[in-house]
Short mmCIF file of C-alpha atoms in Angstrom, two decimals:
data_model
loop_
_atom_site.label_atom_id
_atom_site.label_comp_id
_atom_site.label_asym_id
_atom_site.label_seq_id
_atom_site.Cartn_x
_atom_site.Cartn_y
_atom_site.Cartn_z
CA MET A 1 12.09 -8.02 16.72
CA GLU A 2 9.48 -7.61 19.46
CA THR A 3 6.12 -9.38 19.42
CA LEU A 4 3.48 -6.89 20.57
CA SER A 5 0.51 -9.24 20.21
CA GLU A 6 -0.58 -12.48 18.57
CA ASN A 7 -4.22 -13.53 18.35
CA ARG A 8 -5.97 -16.54 16.89
CA CYS A 9 -7.88 -15.35 13.82
CA PHE A 10 -9.88 -17.40 11.28
CA GLY A 11 -7.77 -20.46 12.02
CA GLY A 12 -4.53 -18.53 11.63
CA THR A 13 -2.67 -15.87 13.62
CA GLN A 14 -2.94 -12.08 13.52
CA GLY A 15 0.28 -10.68 14.92
CA VAL A 16 1.66 -7.20 15.54
CA TYR A 17 5.43 -6.74 15.63
CA ARG A 18 7.94 -3.94 16.18
CA HIS A 19 11.53 -3.82 15.00
CA PRO A 20 14.38 -1.32 14.66
CA SER A 21 14.47 -0.21 11.03
CA THR A 22 17.85 0.55 9.50
CA THR A 23 16.07 2.15 6.53
CA CYS A 24 13.82 4.56 8.46
CA ARG A 25 16.23 4.90 11.41
CA CYS A 26 13.50 4.39 14.00
CA ASP A 27 11.31 1.61 15.36
CA MET A 28 8.69 0.44 12.86
CA THR A 29 5.51 -1.53 13.58
CA PHE A 30 3.61 -3.85 11.24
CA GLY A 31 0.74 -6.30 11.37
CA LEU A 32 0.96 -9.76 9.80
CA PHE A 33 -1.83 -12.29 9.30
CA LEU A 34 -0.62 -15.84 8.76
CA PRO A 35 -3.20 -18.42 7.66
CA GLU A 36 -3.28 -21.92 9.11
CA GLU A 37 -1.40 -23.22 6.06
CA ALA A 38 1.72 -21.35 7.24
CA ASN A 39 2.16 -24.08 9.86
CA ASP A 40 3.06 -26.47 7.03
CA GLY A 41 5.36 -24.24 4.98
CA PRO A 42 5.75 -20.90 3.21
CA VAL A 43 2.58 -19.22 1.91
CA PRO A 44 1.99 -16.42 -0.62
CA LEU A 45 1.96 -12.84 0.68
CA LEU A 46 -0.44 -9.96 0.00
CA TRP A 47 0.73 -6.46 0.91
CA TYR A 48 -1.88 -3.95 2.11
CA LEU A 49 -0.70 -0.32 2.10
CA SER A 50 -2.86 2.11 4.06
CA GLY A 51 -3.73 5.74 3.41
CA LEU A 52 -3.17 9.14 4.98
CA THR A 53 -3.46 9.36 8.79
CA CYS A 54 -3.56 5.55 9.07
CA THR A 55 -1.28 3.16 10.95
CA HIS A 56 -0.81 -0.59 10.60
CA GLU A 57 -4.05 -1.02 12.56
CA ASN A 58 -6.68 0.55 10.28
CA ALA A 59 -7.07 -2.14 7.63
CA MET A 60 -6.05 -4.87 10.07
CA ILE A 61 -9.10 -4.05 12.22
CA LYS A 62 -11.61 -2.51 9.78
CA ALA A 63 -11.23 -4.15 6.38
CA GLY A 64 -12.15 -7.77 7.15
CA THR A 65 -9.14 -8.94 5.15
CA GLN A 66 -8.27 -11.92 7.34
CA GLN A 67 -11.46 -13.87 6.67
CA TRP A 68 -10.92 -13.85 2.92
CA ALA A 69 -7.15 -14.36 3.21
CA ALA A 70 -7.78 -17.44 5.36
CA GLU A 71 -10.06 -18.84 2.66
CA GLN A 72 -7.33 -18.29 0.07
CA GLY A 73 -4.52 -19.57 2.31
CA ILE A 74 -2.45 -16.39 1.92
CA ALA A 75 -0.66 -14.13 4.39
CA VAL A 76 -1.34 -10.38 4.59
CA VAL A 77 1.12 -7.77 5.85
CA PHE A 78 -0.07 -4.36 7.07
CA PRO A 79 2.93 -1.95 7.25
CA ASP A 80 2.71 1.43 8.93
CA THR A 81 2.34 4.46 6.68
CA SER A 82 5.43 6.36 7.84
CA PRO A 83 8.29 6.45 10.33
CA ARG A 84 7.30 7.63 13.79
CA GLY A 85 8.92 8.87 17.00
CA ASP A 86 9.97 11.95 18.90
CA ASP A 87 13.03 12.40 16.67
CA VAL A 88 11.07 12.01 13.42
CA ALA A 89 10.02 15.17 11.59
CA ASP A 90 6.31 15.96 11.53
CA ASP A 91 3.92 18.60 10.23
CA PRO A 92 0.72 20.02 11.73
CA GLU A 93 -1.16 19.24 8.52
CA TYR A 94 -2.58 15.71 8.28
CA ASP A 95 -1.29 15.11 4.75
CA LEU A 96 2.43 15.57 5.43
CA GLY A 97 4.79 14.08 7.97
CA GLN A 98 4.00 11.23 10.34
CA GLY A 99 1.12 9.17 8.96
CA ALA A 100 1.76 10.52 5.46
CA GLY A 101 4.92 8.87 4.15
CA PHE A 102 3.55 8.66 0.57
CA TYR A 103 5.74 5.59 -0.10
CA VAL A 104 8.70 7.60 -1.39
CA ASN A 105 12.34 8.03 -0.36
CA ALA A 106 12.52 11.65 0.76
CA THR A 107 15.53 13.66 -0.41
CA GLN A 108 14.64 16.99 1.23
CA ASP A 109 15.07 18.27 4.79
CA PRO A 110 13.67 17.72 7.34
CA TRP A 111 12.24 14.49 5.88
CA ALA A 112 15.30 12.81 4.35
CA PRO A 113 16.77 11.19 7.49
CA HIS A 114 13.71 9.00 8.22
CA PHE A 115 11.13 9.14 5.43
CA ARG A 116 12.32 6.26 3.25
CA MET A 117 9.11 4.28 2.95
CA TRP A 118 9.86 3.13 -0.60
CA ASP A 119 12.97 1.25 0.48
CA TYR A 120 11.26 0.04 3.64
CA VAL A 121 8.37 -1.56 1.72
CA ALA A 122 10.41 -2.65 -1.30
CA GLU A 123 13.52 -3.98 0.46
CA GLU A 124 13.81 -4.03 4.25
CA LEU A 125 10.44 -5.38 5.34
CA PRO A 126 10.23 -8.09 2.62
CA ALA A 127 13.63 -9.41 3.68
CA LEU A 128 12.60 -9.43 7.34
CA LEU A 129 9.35 -11.26 6.59
CA ALA A 130 11.08 -13.92 4.50
CA GLU A 131 13.67 -14.45 7.23
CA ARG A 132 11.35 -14.62 10.23
CA PHE A 133 8.05 -16.03 8.95
CA ALA A 134 6.73 -18.78 6.64
CA ILE A 135 6.48 -16.44 3.64
CA ASP A 136 7.19 -17.36 0.02
CA PRO A 137 9.10 -14.36 -1.40
CA ASP A 138 8.46 -15.52 -4.97
CA ARG A 139 4.67 -15.23 -4.61
CA GLN A 140 3.71 -11.67 -3.69
CA ALA A 141 0.82 -9.36 -4.58
CA ILE A 142 0.01 -5.82 -3.48
CA THR A 143 -3.02 -3.64 -2.80
CA GLY A 144 -3.79 -0.43 -0.93
CA HIS A 145 -6.26 2.34 -0.21
CA SER A 146 -5.94 6.02 -1.19
CA MET A 147 -2.30 6.98 -0.52
CA GLY A 148 -1.71 3.25 -0.16
CA GLY A 149 -3.33 2.61 -3.53
CA HIS A 150 -0.88 5.12 -4.98
CA GLY A 151 1.94 3.21 -3.32
CA ALA A 152 0.69 -0.19 -4.47
CA LEU A 153 0.37 0.87 -8.11
CA THR A 154 3.68 2.71 -8.31
CA LEU A 155 5.65 -0.03 -6.54
CA ALA A 156 4.13 -2.70 -8.77
CA MET A 157 4.95 -0.84 -11.98
CA ASN A 158 8.44 0.22 -10.88
CA LEU A 159 9.44 -3.28 -9.70
CA PRO A 160 8.65 -5.58 -12.64
CA GLY A 161 8.48 -9.22 -11.65
CA ARG A 162 8.08 -8.52 -7.93
CA PHE A 163 4.28 -8.75 -7.69
CA ARG A 164 2.00 -11.18 -9.50
CA SER A 165 -1.03 -8.88 -9.25
CA VAL A 166 -1.91 -5.36 -8.12
CA SER A 167 -5.13 -3.72 -6.99
CA ALA A 168 -6.20 -0.47 -5.39
CA PHE A 169 -9.13 1.10 -3.58
CA ALA A 170 -9.64 4.76 -4.52
CA PRO A 171 -5.94 5.39 -5.24
CA ILE A 172 -4.34 8.80 -5.50
CA ALA A 173 -4.01 8.13 -9.20
CA ASN A 174 -2.34 11.23 -10.62
CA PRO A 175 -0.54 13.15 -7.84
CA THR A 176 1.50 15.27 -10.25
CA GLY A 177 -1.78 16.57 -11.69
CA SER A 178 -3.49 17.76 -8.50
CA ASP A 179 -2.78 20.05 -5.58
CA TRP A 180 -3.13 16.99 -3.34
CA GLY A 181 0.02 15.19 -4.40
CA ARG A 182 2.10 18.03 -5.75
CA LYS A 183 2.38 19.38 -2.20
CA GLN A 184 3.78 16.14 -0.82
CA LEU A 185 6.01 15.32 -3.79
CA ARG A 186 7.55 18.79 -3.68
CA ALA A 187 8.09 18.58 0.09
CA TYR A 188 9.67 15.13 0.00
CA LEU A 189 11.45 15.13 -3.38
CA GLY A 190 12.15 18.79 -4.16
CA GLU A 191 11.42 21.07 -7.10
CA ASP A 192 12.68 18.80 -9.88
CA GLU A 193 9.38 17.42 -11.16
CA THR A 194 11.08 14.73 -13.20
CA ALA A 195 11.85 13.01 -9.87
CA TRP A 196 8.11 12.86 -9.17
CA LEU A 197 7.11 10.92 -12.28
CA ARG A 198 7.93 7.38 -11.07
CA HIS A 199 5.57 8.07 -8.15
CA ASP A 200 2.60 8.87 -10.38
CA ALA A 201 0.47 5.82 -11.29
CA SER A 202 -1.01 7.46 -14.38
CA VAL A 203 2.43 8.38 -15.73
CA MET A 204 3.84 4.94 -14.93
CA MET A 205 0.84 3.26 -16.56
CA ARG A 206 1.59 5.07 -19.81
CA GLU A 207 5.34 4.44 -19.62
CA ALA A 208 5.58 0.93 -18.20
CA GLY A 209 2.23 -0.66 -17.39
CA PHE A 210 2.02 -3.87 -15.40
CA ASP A 211 2.66 -7.41 -16.60
CA GLY A 212 -0.17 -9.02 -14.68
CA PRO A 213 -3.78 -8.56 -13.61
CA VAL A 214 -4.92 -5.13 -12.37
CA LEU A 215 -8.08 -4.33 -10.37
CA ILE A 216 -9.15 -0.83 -9.26
CA ASP A 217 -12.31 0.17 -7.39
CA GLN A 218 -13.42 3.80 -7.01
CA GLY A 219 -16.55 5.07 -5.29
CA THR A 220 -18.66 7.56 -7.24
CA ALA A 221 -19.56 9.44 -4.02
CA ASP A 222 -15.94 9.70 -2.88
CA GLN A 223 -15.51 13.12 -1.30
CA PHE A 224 -11.91 13.29 -2.60
CA ILE A 225 -12.54 12.10 -6.15
CA ASP A 226 -11.40 15.34 -7.80
CA LEU A 227 -8.07 15.10 -5.98
CA LEU A 228 -7.67 11.37 -6.66
CA ARG A 229 -8.12 11.85 -10.44
CA PRO A 230 -9.28 8.35 -11.43
CA ASP A 231 -10.11 9.74 -14.88
CA ALA A 232 -6.39 10.26 -15.57
CA LEU A 233 -5.61 6.66 -14.65
CA ALA A 234 -8.50 5.35 -16.77
CA ALA A 235 -7.20 7.33 -19.74
CA ALA A 236 -3.69 5.96 -19.24
CA ILE A 237 -5.01 2.39 -19.05
CA ALA A 238 -6.90 2.92 -22.29
CA GLU A 239 -3.96 4.59 -24.01
CA ARG A 240 -1.60 1.74 -23.13
CA ARG A 241 -4.27 -0.89 -23.77
CA GLN A 242 -3.40 -2.33 -20.37
CA PRO A 243 -5.50 -5.37 -19.38
CA ALA A 244 -7.25 -4.07 -16.28
CA THR A 245 -10.58 -3.94 -14.49
CA MET A 246 -11.52 -0.48 -13.24
CA ARG A 247 -14.91 -0.26 -11.53
CA MET A 248 -16.84 2.83 -10.51
CA GLN A 249 -18.93 1.76 -7.51
CA LYS A 250 -22.17 3.75 -7.33
CA GLY A 251 -22.77 5.66 -4.10
CA TYR A 252 -19.64 4.56 -2.23
CA ASP A 253 -17.40 7.09 -0.50
CA HIS A 254 -13.75 7.02 0.65
CA SER A 255 -14.28 5.22 3.95
CA TYR A 256 -13.49 1.72 5.18
CA PHE A 257 -17.17 0.87 4.65
CA PHE A 258 -16.27 1.06 0.96
CA VAL A 259 -13.03 -0.88 1.37
CA SER A 260 -14.58 -3.67 3.45
CA THR A 261 -17.46 -4.06 0.98
CA PHE A 262 -15.14 -5.00 -1.86
CA MET A 263 -12.29 -6.61 0.08
CA GLU A 264 -13.48 -10.14 -0.70
CA ASP A 265 -13.27 -9.36 -4.42
CA HIS A 266 -9.73 -8.06 -4.09
CA VAL A 267 -8.39 -10.90 -1.94
CA THR A 268 -9.97 -13.49 -4.25
CA PHE A 269 -8.47 -11.65 -7.24
CA HIS A 270 -5.00 -11.82 -5.69
CA GLY A 271 -5.46 -15.39 -4.50
CA GLU A 272 -6.10 -16.54 -8.05
CA ALA A 273 -2.88 -14.89 -9.24
CA LEU A 274 -0.78 -16.07 -6.29
CA TRP A 275 -1.80 -19.72 -6.56
CA ALA A 276 -1.68 -19.86 -10.38
#
C-alpha cells in the first residue's frame, strides 16, 4: 500500500492511500481520517460513501467530517466511487462508468471485470483497514450522499450485524422505480429485475429493515428529488414501522453545502451508536 499524503487534522491524521485491489483488479485510492485516540488503540469506524462523479476527495475536503469525528474519537474512511484506470470500462455519460460504480457487483460486459464495488466496500477494504490501521472492526457505522446514500442503506440492510447505525444524505432511495437507477442497474446487473431488488433501499426496508438507528436528511429544494424518490422510502419505513428519523430540510439542495450543514448531526448520531 502506498501513502500518497498524510496531514495533521484536528489533532489526528488525514491520510490518502493507494493499493492494488484484487476485487476491482486495478489500483484503488481511499482517504482515512484517524483521530488522536487511534494512537492509543483501535477506534470505531464510520464509512462515508460518495455520490455520482465524486472521488475519495469530495467529502474528505468539502463535508467538514473530520472536526466532528475528532470530537467523537472515531475514524472515517472515504472510499472512491468506482474502479479507475486506462483498462477500466467507462461511458461518456456521467451516471455510468468511472465515478458511478453504484456499489454493486457488475455481472454484465464491459463492466464485470472491474466494477465490483459491493465486494470492495463490504469485504476487501474493511479487511485492509483492520490489518493496517488502528480500527475496531466490531464497531462500524455507515453513511453516504446520493448514490452513496443508496450504497450505505443497501449495504447496512443486506449485511445484518455489520453496522451499528446507518444514515444518508439525499439517497437514491428507490432506483428500481425511476429512470435514474433503472439505467444503471440494467447496465451493471442485466435484464433480470429480481437481481436489482437487494440494491433498492425502499424494497430492502420493506423486506428486511435495519436493526439499529436510522437517520435520513433530504433537502426540499433538491433538484433531483423526483429521481431520488424519498417518498417511496418514507412509505416503506412507515409500512415496516422501522424506528427511523427522516427529515425534510426546507430550502436545501443536493450540494455539499447541504451535506456540510448537517454533517455534525450525522457524526454525532453515529458516535452515540458506536460508543454505546
